[in-house]
PDB file of C-alpha atoms in Angstrom:
ATOM      1  CA  UNK W1218      -0.095  -0.022  -0.066  1.00  0.00           C
ATOM      2  CA  UNK W1219       2.808   2.431   0.925  1.00  0.00           C
ATOM      3  CA  UNK W1220       4.540   1.728  -2.383  1.00  0.00           C
ATOM      4  CA  UNK W1221       1.248   2.375  -4.281  1.00  0.00           C
ATOM      5  CA  UNK W1222       0.690   5.803  -2.362  1.00  0.00           C
ATOM      6  CA  UNK W1223       4.444   6.713  -3.128  1.00  0.00           C
ATOM      7  CA  UNK W1224       4.012   6.003  -6.745  1.00  0.00           C
ATOM      8  CA  UNK W1225       0.704   8.030  -6.922  1.00  0.00           C
ATOM      9  CA  UNK W1226       2.585  10.997  -5.353  1.00  0.00           C
ATOM     10  CA  UNK W1227       5.354  10.794  -7.831  1.00  0.00           C
ATOM     11  CA  UNK W1228       2.767  10.462 -10.710  1.00  0.00           C
ATOM     12  CA  UNK W1229       0.951  13.534  -9.439  1.00  0.00           C
ATOM     13  CA  UNK W1230       4.108  15.444  -8.820  1.00  0.00           C
ATOM     14  CA  UNK W1231       5.434  14.519 -12.281  1.00  0.00           C
ATOM     15  CA  UNK W1232       2.172  15.601 -14.016  1.00  0.00           C
ATOM     16  CA  UNK W1233       2.271  18.958 -12.140  1.00  0.00           C
ATOM     17  CA  UNK W1234       5.821  19.562 -13.293  1.00  0.00           C
ATOM     18  CA  UNK W1235       4.970  18.559 -16.717  1.00  0.00           C
ATOM     19  CA  UNK W1236       2.105  20.914 -16.929  1.00  0.00           C
ATOM     20  CA  UNK W1237       4.332  24.049 -16.512  1.00  0.00           C
ATOM     21  CA  UNK W1238       8.111  24.091 -17.391  1.00  0.00           C
ATOM     22  CA  UNK W1239      10.290  27.224 -17.537  1.00  0.00           C
ATOM     23  CA  UNK W1240      11.279  28.199 -21.147  1.00  0.00           C
ATOM     24  CA  UNK W1241      14.845  28.244 -22.264  1.00  0.00           C
ATOM     25  CA  UNK W1242      16.294  31.502 -23.572  1.00  0.00           C
ATOM     26  CA  UNK W1243      16.019  30.003 -27.144  1.00  0.00           C
ATOM     27  CA  UNK W1244      12.370  29.144 -26.482  1.00  0.00           C
ATOM     28  CA  UNK W1245      11.613  32.594 -25.124  1.00  0.00           C
ATOM     29  CA  UNK W1246      13.171  34.308 -28.224  1.00  0.00           C
ATOM     30  CA  UNK W1247      11.190  31.878 -30.460  1.00  0.00           C
ATOM     31  CA  UNK W1248       8.003  32.501 -28.579  1.00  0.00           C
ATOM     32  CA  UNK W1249       8.336  36.322 -28.764  1.00  0.00           C
ATOM     33  CA  UNK W1250       9.074  36.032 -32.413  1.00  0.00           C
ATOM     34  CA  UNK W1251       5.912  33.846 -32.940  1.00  0.00           C
ATOM     35  CA  UNK W1252       3.841  36.423 -31.147  1.00  0.00           C
ATOM     36  CA  UNK W1253       5.202  39.364 -33.337  1.00  0.00           C
ATOM     37  CA  UNK W1254       4.637  37.541 -36.548  1.00  0.00           C
ATOM     38  CA  UNK W1255       1.034  36.647 -35.608  1.00  0.00           C
ATOM     39  CA  UNK W1256       0.405  40.222 -34.352  1.00  0.00           C
ATOM     40  CA  UNK W1257       1.430  41.790 -37.456  1.00  0.00           C
ATOM     41  CA  UNK W1258      -1.322  39.863 -39.392  1.00  0.00           C
ATOM     42  CA  UNK W1259      -4.009  41.061 -36.974  1.00  0.00           C
ATOM     43  CA  UNK W1260      -5.846  44.305 -37.934  1.00  0.00           C
ATOM     44  CA  UNK W1261      -9.046  43.560 -35.988  1.00  0.00           C
ATOM     45  CA  UNK W1262      -9.964  40.822 -33.580  1.00  0.00           C
ATOM     46  CA  UNK W1263     -13.361  39.819 -32.073  1.00  0.00           C
ATOM     47  CA  UNK W1264     -13.727  37.032 -29.483  1.00  0.00           C
ATOM     48  CA  UNK W1265     -16.342  35.799 -26.966  1.00  0.00           C
ATOM     49  CA  UNK W1266     -15.124  35.520 -23.285  1.00  0.00           C
ATOM     50  CA  UNK W1267     -16.177  34.062 -19.997  1.00  0.00           C
ATOM     51  CA  UNK W1268     -14.911  35.754 -16.819  1.00  0.00           C
ATOM     52  CA  UNK W1269     -14.497  33.938 -13.638  1.00  0.00           C
ATOM     53  CA  UNK W1270     -14.097  36.165 -10.409  1.00  0.00           C
ATOM     54  CA  UNK W1271     -12.627  34.028  -7.576  1.00  0.00           C
ATOM     55  CA  UNK W1272     -13.232  35.626  -4.188  1.00  0.00           C
ATOM     56  CA  UNK W1273     -11.622  33.575  -1.336  1.00  0.00           C
ATOM     57  CA  UNK W1274     -14.778  33.820   0.875  1.00  0.00           C
ATOM     58  CA  UNK W1275     -17.114  32.413  -1.637  1.00  0.00           C
ATOM     59  CA  UNK W1276     -17.399  28.736  -2.451  1.00  0.00           C
ATOM     60  CA  UNK W1277     -18.194  29.325  -6.163  1.00  0.00           C
ATOM     61  CA  UNK W1278     -16.626  31.696  -8.675  1.00  0.00           C
ATOM     62  CA  UNK W1279     -18.757  34.541 -10.006  1.00  0.00           C
ATOM     63  CA  UNK W1280     -19.201  34.027 -13.678  1.00  0.00           C
ATOM     64  CA  UNK W1281     -19.975  36.645 -16.302  1.00  0.00           C
ATOM     65  CA  UNK W1282     -19.594  36.701 -20.190  1.00  0.00           C
ATOM     66  CA  UNK W1283     -19.634  38.848 -23.257  1.00  0.00           C
ATOM     67  CA  UNK W1284     -17.441  39.945 -26.105  1.00  0.00           C
ATOM     68  CA  UNK W1285     -14.293  41.696 -26.614  1.00  0.00           C
ATOM     69  CA  UNK W1286     -13.338  43.526 -29.751  1.00  0.00           C
ATOM     70  CA  UNK W1287     -10.070  45.034 -30.781  1.00  0.00           C
ATOM     71  CA  UNK W1288      -9.049  47.306 -33.743  1.00  0.00           C
ATOM     72  CA  UNK W1289      -5.574  48.434 -34.477  1.00  0.00           C
ATOM     73  CA  UNK W1290      -3.709  50.519 -33.411  1.00  0.00           C
ATOM     74  CA  UNK W1291      -5.294  50.672 -29.840  1.00  0.00           C
ATOM     75  CA  UNK W1292      -9.171  50.659 -29.751  1.00  0.00           C
ATOM     76  CA  UNK W1293     -10.477  47.976 -27.377  1.00  0.00           C
ATOM     77  CA  UNK W1294     -13.812  47.185 -25.810  1.00  0.00           C
ATOM     78  CA  UNK W1295     -14.999  44.795 -23.224  1.00  0.00           C
ATOM     79  CA  UNK W1296     -18.794  44.211 -23.451  1.00  0.00           C
ATOM     80  CA  UNK W1297     -20.341  42.221 -20.690  1.00  0.00           C
ATOM     81  CA  UNK W1298     -23.754  40.769 -21.727  1.00  0.00           C
ATOM     82  CA  UNK W1299     -24.501  38.129 -18.981  1.00  0.00           C
ATOM     83  CA  UNK W1300     -25.876  38.514 -16.280  1.00  0.00           C
ATOM     84  CA  UNK W1301     -25.784  42.299 -16.775  1.00  0.00           C
ATOM     85  CA  UNK W1302     -25.089  44.840 -19.609  1.00  0.00           C
ATOM     86  CA  UNK W1303     -21.659  46.746 -18.922  1.00  0.00           C
ATOM     87  CA  UNK W1304     -19.087  47.851 -21.280  1.00  0.00           C
ATOM     88  CA  UNK W1305     -15.707  49.437 -21.201  1.00  0.00           C
ATOM     89  CA  UNK W1306     -14.006  51.034 -24.062  1.00  0.00           C
ATOM     90  CA  UNK W1307     -10.344  52.065 -24.322  1.00  0.00           C
ATOM     91  CA  UNK W1308      -9.958  54.621 -26.995  1.00  0.00           C
ATOM     92  CA  UNK W1309      -7.708  57.771 -27.540  1.00  0.00           C
ATOM     93  CA  UNK W1310      -6.316  57.677 -24.046  1.00  0.00           C
ATOM     94  CA  UNK W1311      -9.819  57.577 -22.428  1.00  0.00           C
ATOM     95  CA  UNK W1312     -11.792  54.853 -20.737  1.00  0.00           C
ATOM     96  CA  UNK W1313     -15.486  55.094 -21.695  1.00  0.00           C
ATOM     97  CA  UNK W1314     -17.906  53.228 -19.364  1.00  0.00           C
ATOM     98  CA  UNK W1315     -21.457  52.274 -19.976  1.00  0.00           C
ATOM     99  CA  UNK W1316     -23.173  50.776 -17.057  1.00  0.00           C
ATOM    100  CA  UNK W1317     -26.529  49.699 -18.286  1.00  0.00           C
ATOM    101  CA  UNK W1318     -27.113  53.214 -19.723  1.00  0.00           C
ATOM    102  CA  UNK W1319     -25.244  55.236 -17.097  1.00  0.00           C
ATOM    103  CA  UNK W1320     -22.195  56.572 -19.018  1.00  0.00           C
ATOM    104  CA  UNK W1321     -19.015  58.127 -17.710  1.00  0.00           C
ATOM    105  CA  UNK W1322     -15.460  58.742 -19.009  1.00  0.00           C
ATOM    106  CA  UNK W1323     -12.068  58.424 -17.261  1.00  0.00           C
ATOM    107  CA  UNK W1324      -8.679  59.639 -18.519  1.00  0.00           C
ATOM    108  CA  UNK W1325      -6.290  56.556 -18.745  1.00  0.00           C
ATOM    109  CA  UNK W1326      -3.516  58.778 -17.321  1.00  0.00           C
ATOM    110  CA  UNK W1327      -5.548  59.071 -14.039  1.00  0.00           C
ATOM    111  CA  UNK W1328      -5.884  55.225 -13.647  1.00  0.00           C
ATOM    112  CA  UNK W1329      -2.554  53.288 -13.561  1.00  0.00           C
ATOM    113  CA  UNK W1330      -4.357  50.070 -13.126  1.00  0.00           C
ATOM    114  CA  UNK W1331      -6.735  50.423 -16.097  1.00  0.00           C
ATOM    115  CA  UNK W1332      -3.913  51.865 -18.203  1.00  0.00           C
ATOM    116  CA  UNK W1333      -1.392  49.051 -17.652  1.00  0.00           C
ATOM    117  CA  UNK W1334      -4.044  46.274 -18.024  1.00  0.00           C
ATOM    118  CA  UNK W1335      -5.153  47.834 -21.379  1.00  0.00           C
ATOM    119  CA  UNK W1336      -1.525  48.279 -22.545  1.00  0.00           C
ATOM    120  CA  UNK W1337      -0.865  44.530 -21.831  1.00  0.00           C
ATOM    121  CA  UNK W1338      -4.175  43.363 -23.587  1.00  0.00           C
ATOM    122  CA  UNK W1339      -3.591  45.661 -26.610  1.00  0.00           C
ATOM    123  CA  UNK W1340       0.006  44.603 -26.590  1.00  0.00           C
ATOM    124  CA  UNK W1341      -0.812  40.936 -26.642  1.00  0.00           C
ATOM    125  CA  UNK W1342      -2.561  41.618 -29.872  1.00  0.00           C
ATOM    126  CA  UNK W1343      -0.195  44.044 -31.386  1.00  0.00           C
ATOM    127  CA  UNK W1344       2.962  42.113 -30.196  1.00  0.00           C
ATOM    128  CA  UNK W1345       4.330  45.103 -28.191  1.00  0.00           C
ATOM    129  CA  UNK W1346       3.872  43.750 -24.515  1.00  0.00           C
ATOM    130  CA  UNK W1347       7.151  42.394 -23.407  1.00  0.00           C
ATOM    131  CA  UNK W1348       8.206  45.549 -21.666  1.00  0.00           C
ATOM    132  CA  UNK W1349      10.747  44.478 -18.946  1.00  0.00           C
ATOM    133  CA  UNK W1350      10.880  48.224 -17.750  1.00  0.00           C
ATOM    134  CA  UNK W1351       7.493  47.982 -16.313  1.00  0.00           C
ATOM    135  CA  UNK W1352       7.286  44.266 -15.503  1.00  0.00           C
ATOM    136  CA  UNK W1353       9.403  41.326 -14.379  1.00  0.00           C
ATOM    137  CA  UNK W1354       8.481  38.706 -17.016  1.00  0.00           C
ATOM    138  CA  UNK W1355       8.929  34.974 -16.728  1.00  0.00           C
ATOM    139  CA  UNK W1356       7.978  32.474 -19.449  1.00  0.00           C
ATOM    140  CA  UNK W1357       6.585  28.902 -19.196  1.00  0.00           C
ATOM    141  CA  UNK W1358       5.321  26.246 -21.469  1.00  0.00           C
ATOM    142  CA  UNK W1359       2.854  23.383 -21.133  1.00  0.00           C
ATOM    143  CA  UNK W1360       0.799  21.078 -23.263  1.00  0.00           C
ATOM    144  CA  UNK W1361      -0.389  23.160 -26.407  1.00  0.00           C
ATOM    145  CA  UNK W1362       0.174  26.534 -24.722  1.00  0.00           C
ATOM    146  CA  UNK W1363       2.715  29.135 -23.580  1.00  0.00           C
ATOM    147  CA  UNK W1364       2.457  31.277 -20.517  1.00  0.00           C
ATOM    148  CA  UNK W1365       3.893  34.714 -19.802  1.00  0.00           C
ATOM    149  CA  UNK W1366       3.848  35.903 -16.186  1.00  0.00           C
ATOM    150  CA  UNK W1367       4.088  39.698 -15.516  1.00  0.00           C
ATOM    151  CA  UNK W1368       4.891  41.010 -12.004  1.00  0.00           C
ATOM    152  CA  UNK W1369       4.461  44.810 -11.777  1.00  0.00           C
ATOM    153  CA  UNK W1370       7.563  46.854 -10.885  1.00  0.00           C
ATOM    154  CA  UNK W1371       5.454  49.834 -10.023  1.00  0.00           C
ATOM    155  CA  UNK W1372       4.728  49.961  -6.194  1.00  0.00           C
ATOM    156  CA  UNK W1373       1.245  51.509  -6.456  1.00  0.00           C
ATOM    157  CA  UNK W1374       0.155  49.078  -9.160  1.00  0.00           C
ATOM    158  CA  UNK W1375       1.509  46.122  -7.037  1.00  0.00           C
ATOM    159  CA  UNK W1376      -0.840  46.943  -4.228  1.00  0.00           C
ATOM    160  CA  UNK W1377      -3.749  46.027  -6.483  1.00  0.00           C
ATOM    161  CA  UNK W1378      -2.407  43.457  -8.810  1.00  0.00           C
ATOM    162  CA  UNK W1379       0.252  40.880  -7.672  1.00  0.00           C
ATOM    163  CA  UNK W1380       0.634  39.233 -11.014  1.00  0.00           C
ATOM    164  CA  UNK W1381      -0.794  39.259 -14.627  1.00  0.00           C
ATOM    165  CA  UNK W1382      -0.858  35.910 -16.551  1.00  0.00           C
ATOM    166  CA  UNK W1383      -1.285  35.695 -20.315  1.00  0.00           C
ATOM    167  CA  UNK W1384      -1.731  32.111 -21.722  1.00  0.00           C
ATOM    168  CA  UNK W1385      -1.137  31.682 -25.584  1.00  0.00           C
ATOM    169  CA  UNK W1386      -2.167  29.069 -27.991  1.00  0.00           C
ATOM    170  CA  UNK W1387       1.063  27.555 -29.287  1.00  0.00           C
ATOM    171  CA  UNK W1388      -0.168  27.293 -32.966  1.00  0.00           C
ATOM    172  CA  UNK W1389      -1.748  30.699 -33.355  1.00  0.00           C
ATOM    173  CA  UNK W1390       0.573  32.534 -30.836  1.00  0.00           C
ATOM    174  CA  UNK W1391      -2.535  34.461 -29.698  1.00  0.00           C
ATOM    175  CA  UNK W1392      -3.926  34.990 -26.172  1.00  0.00           C
ATOM    176  CA  UNK W1393      -6.581  32.414 -24.969  1.00  0.00           C
ATOM    177  CA  UNK W1394      -6.662  33.300 -21.287  1.00  0.00           C
ATOM    178  CA  UNK W1395      -5.964  36.304 -18.978  1.00  0.00           C
ATOM    179  CA  UNK W1396      -5.608  35.945 -15.350  1.00  0.00           C
ATOM    180  CA  UNK W1397      -5.178  38.835 -12.845  1.00  0.00           C
ATOM    181  CA  UNK W1398      -4.085  37.802  -9.415  1.00  0.00           C
ATOM    182  CA  UNK W1399      -4.691  40.523  -6.651  1.00  0.00           C
ATOM    183  CA  UNK W1400      -2.717  41.202  -3.659  1.00  0.00           C
ATOM    184  CA  UNK W1401      -4.978  39.057  -1.702  1.00  0.00           C
ATOM    185  CA  UNK W1402      -5.867  35.427  -2.645  1.00  0.00           C
ATOM    186  CA  UNK W1403      -8.546  36.749  -5.016  1.00  0.00           C
ATOM    187  CA  UNK W1404      -8.071  36.714  -8.878  1.00  0.00           C
ATOM    188  CA  UNK W1405     -10.019  37.223 -12.104  1.00  0.00           C
ATOM    189  CA  UNK W1406      -9.647  34.657 -14.954  1.00  0.00           C
ATOM    190  CA  UNK W1407     -10.842  35.563 -18.453  1.00  0.00           C
ATOM    191  CA  UNK W1408     -11.102  32.777 -21.083  1.00  0.00           C
ATOM    192  CA  UNK W1409     -11.370  33.850 -24.728  1.00  0.00           C
ATOM    193  CA  UNK W1410     -12.936  31.718 -27.333  1.00  0.00           C
ATOM    194  CA  UNK W1411     -14.567  31.750 -30.720  1.00  0.00           C
ATOM    195  CA  UNK W1412     -11.996  34.390 -32.057  1.00  0.00           C
ATOM    196  CA  UNK W1413     -12.597  35.950 -35.358  1.00  0.00           C
ATOM    197  CA  UNK W1414      -9.563  37.591 -36.926  1.00  0.00           C
ATOM    198  CA  UNK W1415      -9.593  40.616 -39.457  1.00  0.00           C
ATOM    199  CA  UNK W1416     -13.342  40.825 -39.936  1.00  0.00           C
ATOM    200  CA  UNK W1417     -14.642  44.231 -40.769  1.00  0.00           C
ATOM    201  CA  UNK W1418     -15.247  46.321 -37.409  1.00  0.00           C
ATOM    202  CA  UNK W1419     -16.680  49.770 -37.691  1.00  0.00           C
ATOM    203  CA  UNK W1420     -15.221  52.576 -35.396  1.00  0.00           C
ATOM    204  CA  UNK W1421     -18.820  53.295 -34.298  1.00  0.00           C
ATOM    205  CA  UNK W1422     -18.675  50.189 -32.067  1.00  0.00           C
ATOM    206  CA  UNK W1423     -16.203  51.929 -29.804  1.00  0.00           C
ATOM    207  CA  UNK W1424     -18.276  54.957 -29.008  1.00  0.00           C
ATOM    208  CA  UNK W1425     -19.985  53.363 -25.963  1.00  0.00           C
TER     209      UNK W1425
END
């Protein structure tokens, strides 16, 4: 029985290790190159998403869903559709919010958190996100996917976000999951699916 338990522990440990391995310098360079090549082909992107908000005191994650659209060079919209209507547009240095008809605008320069997150998300599409001046970045690989972990260097931002993780599909070199880990044990995980690349997207969609 002890032998079986020991083998089970080894099997589980081996699987956990196999799921996430640190990239070599050569693999990091190849990964960045793949992302840049893929990004240069993307003029617009539309994708459905499901967001899971994990709060330590709740037994079940809070689930919301909607659509994200991007148009180069830097227009981005997150539109939540279930269980409520709420949208955020990043455009021309502004954050435009529409909370079920109640509209407001915030200057990105006045919100470090929104600004940095927006820069990362837009950068993940445009290929310009590996900025080691703002983040300590580490790179990992696991079955069919690559993972980049960003730890903010800015002390103010660090109070709110401990780490940002972007998971990439290995074949397409595009983001399939975004995870924001807060300074507590809480986190937000956004899964992207049903991506449509380079379909016609009108600027009017970003008016909010």
